[in-house]
mmCIF file of C-alpha atoms and ligand atoms in Angstrom:
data_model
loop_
_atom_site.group_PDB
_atom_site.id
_atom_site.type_symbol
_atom_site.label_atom_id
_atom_site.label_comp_id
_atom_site.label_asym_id
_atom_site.label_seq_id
_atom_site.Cartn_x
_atom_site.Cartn_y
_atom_site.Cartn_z
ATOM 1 C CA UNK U 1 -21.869 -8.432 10.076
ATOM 2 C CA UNK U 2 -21.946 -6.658 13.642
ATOM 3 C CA UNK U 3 -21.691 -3.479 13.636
ATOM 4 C CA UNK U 4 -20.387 -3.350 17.052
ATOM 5 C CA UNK U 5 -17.507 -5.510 16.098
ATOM 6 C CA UNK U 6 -16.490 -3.216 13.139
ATOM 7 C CA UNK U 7 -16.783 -0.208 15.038
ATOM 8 C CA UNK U 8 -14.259 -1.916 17.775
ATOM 9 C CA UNK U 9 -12.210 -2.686 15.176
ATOM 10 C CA UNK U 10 -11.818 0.673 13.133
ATOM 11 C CA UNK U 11 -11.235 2.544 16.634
ATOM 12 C CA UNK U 12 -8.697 -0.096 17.387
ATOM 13 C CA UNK U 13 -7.197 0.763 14.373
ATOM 14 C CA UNK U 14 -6.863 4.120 14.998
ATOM 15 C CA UNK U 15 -5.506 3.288 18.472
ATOM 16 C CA UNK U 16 -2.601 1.024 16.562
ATOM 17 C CA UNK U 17 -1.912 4.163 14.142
ATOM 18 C CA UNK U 18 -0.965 6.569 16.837
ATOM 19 C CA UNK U 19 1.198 4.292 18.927
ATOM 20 C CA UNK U 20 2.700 3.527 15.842
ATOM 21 C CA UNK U 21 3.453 6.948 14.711
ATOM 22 C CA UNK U 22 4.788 7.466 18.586
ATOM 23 C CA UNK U 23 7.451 4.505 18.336
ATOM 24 C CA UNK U 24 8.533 5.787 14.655
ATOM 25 C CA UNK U 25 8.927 9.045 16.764
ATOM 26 C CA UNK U 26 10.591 7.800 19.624
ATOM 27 C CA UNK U 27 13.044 5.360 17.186
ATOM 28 C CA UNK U 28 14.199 8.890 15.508
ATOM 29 C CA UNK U 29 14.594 11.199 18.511
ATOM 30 C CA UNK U 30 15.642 9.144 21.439
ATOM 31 C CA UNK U 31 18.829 10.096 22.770
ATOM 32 C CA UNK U 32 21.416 9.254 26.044
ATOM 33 C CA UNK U 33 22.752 5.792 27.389
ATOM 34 C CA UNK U 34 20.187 3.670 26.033
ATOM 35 C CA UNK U 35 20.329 4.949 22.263
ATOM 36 C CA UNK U 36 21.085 1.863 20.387
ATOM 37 C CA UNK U 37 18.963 -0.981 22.472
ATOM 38 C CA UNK U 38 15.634 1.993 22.500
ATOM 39 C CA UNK U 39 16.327 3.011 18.770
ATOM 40 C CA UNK U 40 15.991 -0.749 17.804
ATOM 41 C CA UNK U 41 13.659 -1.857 20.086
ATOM 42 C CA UNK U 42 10.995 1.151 18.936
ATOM 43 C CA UNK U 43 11.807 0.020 15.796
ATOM 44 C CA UNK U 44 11.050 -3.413 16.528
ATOM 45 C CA UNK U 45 7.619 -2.723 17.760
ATOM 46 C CA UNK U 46 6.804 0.089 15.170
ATOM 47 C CA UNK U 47 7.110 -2.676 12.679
ATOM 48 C CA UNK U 48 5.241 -5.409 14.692
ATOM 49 C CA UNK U 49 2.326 -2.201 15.142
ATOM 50 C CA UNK U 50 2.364 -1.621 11.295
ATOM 51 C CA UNK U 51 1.636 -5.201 10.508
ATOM 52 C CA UNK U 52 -1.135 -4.981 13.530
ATOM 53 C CA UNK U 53 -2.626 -1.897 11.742
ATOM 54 C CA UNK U 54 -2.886 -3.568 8.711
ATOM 55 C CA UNK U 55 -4.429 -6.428 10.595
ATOM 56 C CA UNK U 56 -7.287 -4.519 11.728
ATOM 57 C CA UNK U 57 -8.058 -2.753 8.867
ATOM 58 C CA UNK U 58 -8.690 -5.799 6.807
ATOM 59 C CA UNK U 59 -10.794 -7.572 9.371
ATOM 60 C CA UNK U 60 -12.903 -4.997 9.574
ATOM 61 C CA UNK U 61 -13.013 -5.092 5.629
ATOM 62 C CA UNK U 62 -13.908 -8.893 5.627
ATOM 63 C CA UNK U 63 -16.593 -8.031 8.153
ATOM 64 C CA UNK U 64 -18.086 -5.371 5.288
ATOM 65 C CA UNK U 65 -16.491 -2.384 7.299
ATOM 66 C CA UNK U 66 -14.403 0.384 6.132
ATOM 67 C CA UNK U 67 -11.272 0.983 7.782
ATOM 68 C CA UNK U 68 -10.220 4.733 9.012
ATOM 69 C CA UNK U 69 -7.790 5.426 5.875
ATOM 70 C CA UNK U 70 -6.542 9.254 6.522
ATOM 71 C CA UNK U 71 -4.028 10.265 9.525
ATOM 72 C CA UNK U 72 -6.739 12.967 10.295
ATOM 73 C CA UNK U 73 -9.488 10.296 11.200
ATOM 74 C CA UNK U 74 -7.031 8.372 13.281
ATOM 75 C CA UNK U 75 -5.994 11.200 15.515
ATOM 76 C CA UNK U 76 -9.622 12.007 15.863
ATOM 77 C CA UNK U 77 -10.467 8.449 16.665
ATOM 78 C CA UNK U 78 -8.084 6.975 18.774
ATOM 79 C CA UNK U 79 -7.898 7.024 22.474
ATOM 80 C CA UNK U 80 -3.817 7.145 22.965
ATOM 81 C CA UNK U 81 -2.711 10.348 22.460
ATOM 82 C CA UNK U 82 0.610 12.191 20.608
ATOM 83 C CA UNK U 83 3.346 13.839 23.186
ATOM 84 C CA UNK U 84 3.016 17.417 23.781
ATOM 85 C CA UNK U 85 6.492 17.466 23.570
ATOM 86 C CA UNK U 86 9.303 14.928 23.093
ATOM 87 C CA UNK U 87 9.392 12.646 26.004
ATOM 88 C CA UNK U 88 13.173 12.076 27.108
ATOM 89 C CA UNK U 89 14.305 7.936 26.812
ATOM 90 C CA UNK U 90 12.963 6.653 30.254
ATOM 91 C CA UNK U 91 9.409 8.820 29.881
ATOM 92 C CA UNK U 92 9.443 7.451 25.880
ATOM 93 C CA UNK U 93 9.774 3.461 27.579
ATOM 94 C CA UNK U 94 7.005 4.200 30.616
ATOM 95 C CA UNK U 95 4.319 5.457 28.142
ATOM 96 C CA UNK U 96 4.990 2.468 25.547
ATOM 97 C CA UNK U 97 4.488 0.532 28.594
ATOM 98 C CA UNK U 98 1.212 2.520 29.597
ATOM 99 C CA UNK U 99 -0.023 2.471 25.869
ATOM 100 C CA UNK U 100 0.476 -1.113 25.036
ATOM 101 C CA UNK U 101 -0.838 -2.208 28.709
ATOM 102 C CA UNK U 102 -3.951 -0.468 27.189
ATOM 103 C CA UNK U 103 -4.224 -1.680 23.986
ATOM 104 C CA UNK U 104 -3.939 -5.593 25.626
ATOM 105 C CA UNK U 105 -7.180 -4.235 27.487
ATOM 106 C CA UNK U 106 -8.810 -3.094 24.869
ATOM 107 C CA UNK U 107 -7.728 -6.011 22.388
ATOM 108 C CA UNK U 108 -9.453 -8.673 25.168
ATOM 109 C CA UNK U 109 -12.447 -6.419 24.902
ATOM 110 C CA UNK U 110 -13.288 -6.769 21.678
ATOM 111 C CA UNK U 111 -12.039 -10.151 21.719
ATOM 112 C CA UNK U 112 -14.938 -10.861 24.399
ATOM 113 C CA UNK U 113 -17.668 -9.492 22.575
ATOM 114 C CA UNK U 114 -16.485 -11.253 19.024
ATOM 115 C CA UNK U 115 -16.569 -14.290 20.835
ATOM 116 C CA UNK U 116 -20.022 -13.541 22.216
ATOM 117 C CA UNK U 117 -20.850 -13.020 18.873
ATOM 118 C CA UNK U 118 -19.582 -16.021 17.299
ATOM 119 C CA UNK U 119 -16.844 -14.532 15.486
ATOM 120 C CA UNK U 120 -14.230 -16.711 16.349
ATOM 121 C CA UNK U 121 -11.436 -14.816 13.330
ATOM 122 C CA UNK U 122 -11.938 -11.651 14.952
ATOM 123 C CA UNK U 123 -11.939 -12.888 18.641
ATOM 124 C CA UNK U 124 -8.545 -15.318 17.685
ATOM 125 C CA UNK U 125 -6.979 -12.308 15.897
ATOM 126 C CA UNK U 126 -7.165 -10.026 18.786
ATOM 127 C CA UNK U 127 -6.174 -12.793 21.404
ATOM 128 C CA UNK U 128 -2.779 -13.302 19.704
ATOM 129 C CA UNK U 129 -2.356 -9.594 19.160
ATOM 130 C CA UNK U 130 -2.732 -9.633 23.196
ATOM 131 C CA UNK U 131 -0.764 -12.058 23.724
ATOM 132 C CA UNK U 132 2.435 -10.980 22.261
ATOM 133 C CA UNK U 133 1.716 -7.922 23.695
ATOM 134 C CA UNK U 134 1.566 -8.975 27.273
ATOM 135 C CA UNK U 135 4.800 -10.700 26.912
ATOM 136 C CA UNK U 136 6.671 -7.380 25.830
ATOM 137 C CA UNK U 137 4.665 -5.347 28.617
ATOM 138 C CA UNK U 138 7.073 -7.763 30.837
ATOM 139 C CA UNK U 139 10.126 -7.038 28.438
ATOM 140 C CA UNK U 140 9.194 -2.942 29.087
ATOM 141 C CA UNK U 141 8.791 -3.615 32.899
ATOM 142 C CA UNK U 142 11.905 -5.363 33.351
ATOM 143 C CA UNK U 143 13.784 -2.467 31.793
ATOM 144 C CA UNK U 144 12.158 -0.261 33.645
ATOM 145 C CA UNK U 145 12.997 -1.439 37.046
ATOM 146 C CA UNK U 146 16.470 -1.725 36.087
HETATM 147 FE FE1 FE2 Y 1 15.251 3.875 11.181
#
């Protein structure tokens, strides 16, 4: 096992934790115009996040790592951070935007060095996760420059 790959993968982890925990936020307290498209779209991607979460967590157990398993660790891990204070709708869209735009970075990062590594699962996992994510980064931008 590479220890540099389980590493990636348990902070990547934590990463997917804290944007998920901002969309379940942003799916309960978004408010104005937009309500019912935003509170189902957050929802949408707090879902897809959860299943991504998951997805890390037991890669990084099939490598022989140990996933982060307590809220505290994630907070302390990740590299996304919580609001200050509640974002209004069009701030709550922008930083999902910013966020996942980041996460697709650091997803082909890892996937780069699993690949250098031989570890075709892990690189293949995060690819996909990248993918999918690109294609809703255009989704985000597209609302935004309505
Ligand atoms: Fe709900």
């Amino acid at each position: 096992m590479s220890n540099a790959i389980v590493s990636a993968l348990n902070l990547l982890q934590a990463d997917y934790a804290v944007f998920y925990q901002k969309l379940r936020g942003y799916h309960w307290t978004v408010t104005g115009p937009m309500f019912f498209q935003l509170h189902q779209k957050f929802e949408e991607l707090y879902l897809d996040m959860a299943i991504k979460v998951d997805d890390l967590a037991e890669r990084s157990l099939t490598l022989g790592g140990s996933p982060v398993t307590t809220i505290k660790g994630m907070i302390e891990l990740s590299r996304l951070h919580e609001d200050a204070e509640p974002p209004n709708a069009a701030a709550m869209v922008r930083t999902v935007y910013t966020d996942l735009n980041l996460l697709t970075v650091w997803n082909r990062e890892v996937a780069a060095l699993a690949a250098k590594e031989d570890d075709v699962a892990t690189a293949n996992l995060l690819e996909g996760m990248a993918d999918t994510q690109e294609k809703e980064a255009w989704m985000l931008r597209a609302f935004l420059e309505s």
